[in-house]
Short mmCIF file of C-alpha atoms in Angstrom, two decimals:
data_model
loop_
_atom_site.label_atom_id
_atom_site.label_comp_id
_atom_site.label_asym_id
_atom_site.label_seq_id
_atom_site.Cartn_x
_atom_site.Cartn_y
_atom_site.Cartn_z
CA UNK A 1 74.09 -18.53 -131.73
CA UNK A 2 76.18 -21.14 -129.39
CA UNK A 3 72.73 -21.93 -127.41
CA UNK A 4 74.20 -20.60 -124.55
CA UNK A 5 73.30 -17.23 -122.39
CA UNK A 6 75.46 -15.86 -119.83
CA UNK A 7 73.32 -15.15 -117.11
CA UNK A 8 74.79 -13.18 -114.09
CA UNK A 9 73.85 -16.18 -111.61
CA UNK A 10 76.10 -18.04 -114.07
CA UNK A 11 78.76 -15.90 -113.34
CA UNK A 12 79.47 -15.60 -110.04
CA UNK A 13 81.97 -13.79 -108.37
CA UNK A 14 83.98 -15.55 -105.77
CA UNK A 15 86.77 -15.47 -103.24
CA UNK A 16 88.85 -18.45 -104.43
CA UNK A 17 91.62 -20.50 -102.46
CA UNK A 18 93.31 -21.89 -105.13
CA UNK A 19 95.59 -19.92 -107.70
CA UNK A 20 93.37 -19.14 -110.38
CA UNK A 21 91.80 -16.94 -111.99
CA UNK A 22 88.35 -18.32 -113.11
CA UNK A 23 86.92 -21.52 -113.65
CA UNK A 24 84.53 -23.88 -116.10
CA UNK A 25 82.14 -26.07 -114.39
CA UNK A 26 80.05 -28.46 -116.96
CA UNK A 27 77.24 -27.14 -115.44
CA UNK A 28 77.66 -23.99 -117.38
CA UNK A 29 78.34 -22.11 -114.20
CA UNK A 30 81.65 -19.72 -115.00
CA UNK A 31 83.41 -18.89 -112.26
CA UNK A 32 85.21 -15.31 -111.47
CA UNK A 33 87.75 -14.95 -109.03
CA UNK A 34 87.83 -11.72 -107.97
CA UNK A 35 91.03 -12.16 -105.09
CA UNK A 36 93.02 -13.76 -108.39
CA UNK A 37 91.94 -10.93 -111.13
CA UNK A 38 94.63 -7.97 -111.48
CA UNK A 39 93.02 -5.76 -113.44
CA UNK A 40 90.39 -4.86 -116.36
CA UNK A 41 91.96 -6.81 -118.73
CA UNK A 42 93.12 -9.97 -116.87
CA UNK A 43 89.26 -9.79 -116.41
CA UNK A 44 88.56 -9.77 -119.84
CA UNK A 45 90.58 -12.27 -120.85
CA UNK A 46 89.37 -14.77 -117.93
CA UNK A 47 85.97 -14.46 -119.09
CA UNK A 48 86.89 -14.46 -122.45
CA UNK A 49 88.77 -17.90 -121.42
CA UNK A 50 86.15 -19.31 -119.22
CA UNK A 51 83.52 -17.90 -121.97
CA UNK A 52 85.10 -20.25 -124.61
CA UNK A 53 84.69 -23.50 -122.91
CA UNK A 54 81.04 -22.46 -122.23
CA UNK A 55 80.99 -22.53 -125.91
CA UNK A 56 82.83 -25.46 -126.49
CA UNK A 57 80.64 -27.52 -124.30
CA UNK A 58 77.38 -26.61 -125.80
CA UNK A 59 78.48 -27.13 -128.94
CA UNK A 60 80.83 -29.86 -129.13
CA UNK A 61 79.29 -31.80 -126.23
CA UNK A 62 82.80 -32.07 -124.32
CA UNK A 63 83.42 -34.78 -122.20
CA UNK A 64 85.82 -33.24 -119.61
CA UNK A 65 87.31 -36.67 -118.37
CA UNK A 66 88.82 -37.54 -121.92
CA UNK A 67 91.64 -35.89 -121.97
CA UNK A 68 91.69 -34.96 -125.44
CA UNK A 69 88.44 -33.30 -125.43
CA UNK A 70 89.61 -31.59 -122.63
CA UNK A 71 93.02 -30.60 -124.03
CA UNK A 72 91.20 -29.34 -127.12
CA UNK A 73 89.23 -26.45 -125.03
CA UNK A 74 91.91 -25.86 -123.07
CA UNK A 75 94.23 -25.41 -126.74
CA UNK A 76 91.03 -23.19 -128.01
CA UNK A 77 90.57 -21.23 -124.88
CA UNK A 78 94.28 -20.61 -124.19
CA UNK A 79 94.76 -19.60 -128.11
CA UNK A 80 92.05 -17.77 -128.91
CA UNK A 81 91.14 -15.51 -125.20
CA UNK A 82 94.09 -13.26 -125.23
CA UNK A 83 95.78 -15.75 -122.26
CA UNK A 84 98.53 -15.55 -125.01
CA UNK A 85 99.22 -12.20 -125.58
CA UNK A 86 102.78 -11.26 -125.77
CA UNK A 87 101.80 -8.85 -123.21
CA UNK A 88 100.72 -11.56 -120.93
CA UNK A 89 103.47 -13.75 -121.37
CA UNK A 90 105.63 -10.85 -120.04
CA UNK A 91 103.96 -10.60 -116.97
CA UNK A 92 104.33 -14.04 -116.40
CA UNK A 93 108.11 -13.98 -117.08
CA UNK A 94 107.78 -16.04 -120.31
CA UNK A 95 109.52 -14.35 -122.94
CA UNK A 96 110.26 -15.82 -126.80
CA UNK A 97 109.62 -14.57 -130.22
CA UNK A 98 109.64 -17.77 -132.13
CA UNK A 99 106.32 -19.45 -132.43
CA UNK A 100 105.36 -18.16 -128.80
CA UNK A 101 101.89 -18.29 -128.99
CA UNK A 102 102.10 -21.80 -129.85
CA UNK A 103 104.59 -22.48 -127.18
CA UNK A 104 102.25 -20.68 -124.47
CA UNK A 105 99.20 -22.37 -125.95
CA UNK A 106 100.27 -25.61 -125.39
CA UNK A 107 101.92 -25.32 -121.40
CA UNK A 108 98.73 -23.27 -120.62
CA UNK A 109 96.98 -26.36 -122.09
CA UNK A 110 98.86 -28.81 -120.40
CA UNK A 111 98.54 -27.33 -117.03
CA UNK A 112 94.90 -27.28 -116.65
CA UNK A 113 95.09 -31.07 -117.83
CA UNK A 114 96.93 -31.67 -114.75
CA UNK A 115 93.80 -30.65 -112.76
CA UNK A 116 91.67 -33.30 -114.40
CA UNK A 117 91.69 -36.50 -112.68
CA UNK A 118 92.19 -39.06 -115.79
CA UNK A 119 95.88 -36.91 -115.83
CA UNK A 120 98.55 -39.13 -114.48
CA UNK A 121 101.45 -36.91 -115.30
CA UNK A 122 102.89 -33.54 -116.96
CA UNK A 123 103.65 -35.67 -119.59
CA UNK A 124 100.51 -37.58 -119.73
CA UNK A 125 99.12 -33.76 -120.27
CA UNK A 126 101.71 -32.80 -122.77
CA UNK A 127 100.91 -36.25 -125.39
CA UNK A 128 97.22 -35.08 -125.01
CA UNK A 129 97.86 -31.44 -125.96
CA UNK A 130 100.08 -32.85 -128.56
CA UNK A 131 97.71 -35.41 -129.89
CA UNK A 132 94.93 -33.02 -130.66
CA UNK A 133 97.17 -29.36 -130.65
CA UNK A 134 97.10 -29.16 -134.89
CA UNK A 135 92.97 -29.13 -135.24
CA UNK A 136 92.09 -27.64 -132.02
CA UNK A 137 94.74 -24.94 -132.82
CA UNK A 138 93.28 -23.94 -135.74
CA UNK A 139 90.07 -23.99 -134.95
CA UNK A 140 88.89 -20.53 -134.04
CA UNK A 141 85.27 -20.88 -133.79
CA UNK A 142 83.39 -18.67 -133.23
CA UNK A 143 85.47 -15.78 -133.94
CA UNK A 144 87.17 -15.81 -137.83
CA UNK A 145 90.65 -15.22 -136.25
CA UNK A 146 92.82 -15.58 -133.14
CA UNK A 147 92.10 -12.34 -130.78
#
């Protein structure tokens, strides 16, 4: 049990401005974006995505201003949510066999840092995601494997 419940007034449905797809408030509100969603599955993985760092937070008490906390549920979410699916990455354009996931993982990562306001740079994002990528990586809590 993470000690949180998804409630459906915590997951609102919303016309969004920005180019995204969901979002995470600390407030435990998860946020859908239903002019950004493409599909059943894009769904899924959203709220599998947004789902995570609900998880994350009331577990692990994140504190989204420090980066690394923040890179760490972004590495988690992006890893383990299916926003890494090869099947993904080809609708995105991204295509590479060699440690992919990884690859994905960590510029997924790194661009949500540069939403956070302690983020000075892209590569101010990429030494956070790189600082903490190894143990957040392999952490797959609460599932025993990467989906």
């Amino acid at each position: 049990d993470s000690g949180y419940t998804v409630t459906k007034e915590k997951m609102p449905c919303m016309k969004c401005s920005e180019m995204r797809s969901g979002g995470y408030a600390p407030n435990g509100t998860i946020q859908l974006c239903y002019n950004q969603l493409y599909g059943k599955n894009h769904t899924e993985t959203t709220m599998a995505h947004e789902m995570i760092h609900a998880y994350d937070q009331h577990n692990f008490n994140i504190k989204w201003l420090n980066l690394e906390h923040h890179a760490c549920t972004e590495i988690r979410a992006a890893s383990l949510s299916g926003d890494c699916t090869w099947f993904e990455e080809l609708l995105r354009g991204n295509i590479g066999f060699l440690k992919h996931h990884q690859v994905c993982v960590k510029r997924r990562a790194a661009l949500s840092l540069l939403g956070n306001p302690q983020c000075k740079s892209q590569k101010h994002a990429e030494a956070a995601v790189n600082k903490v990528f190894q143990s957040c990586f392999t952490d797959t809590r609460p599932f025993d494997e990467i989906y």
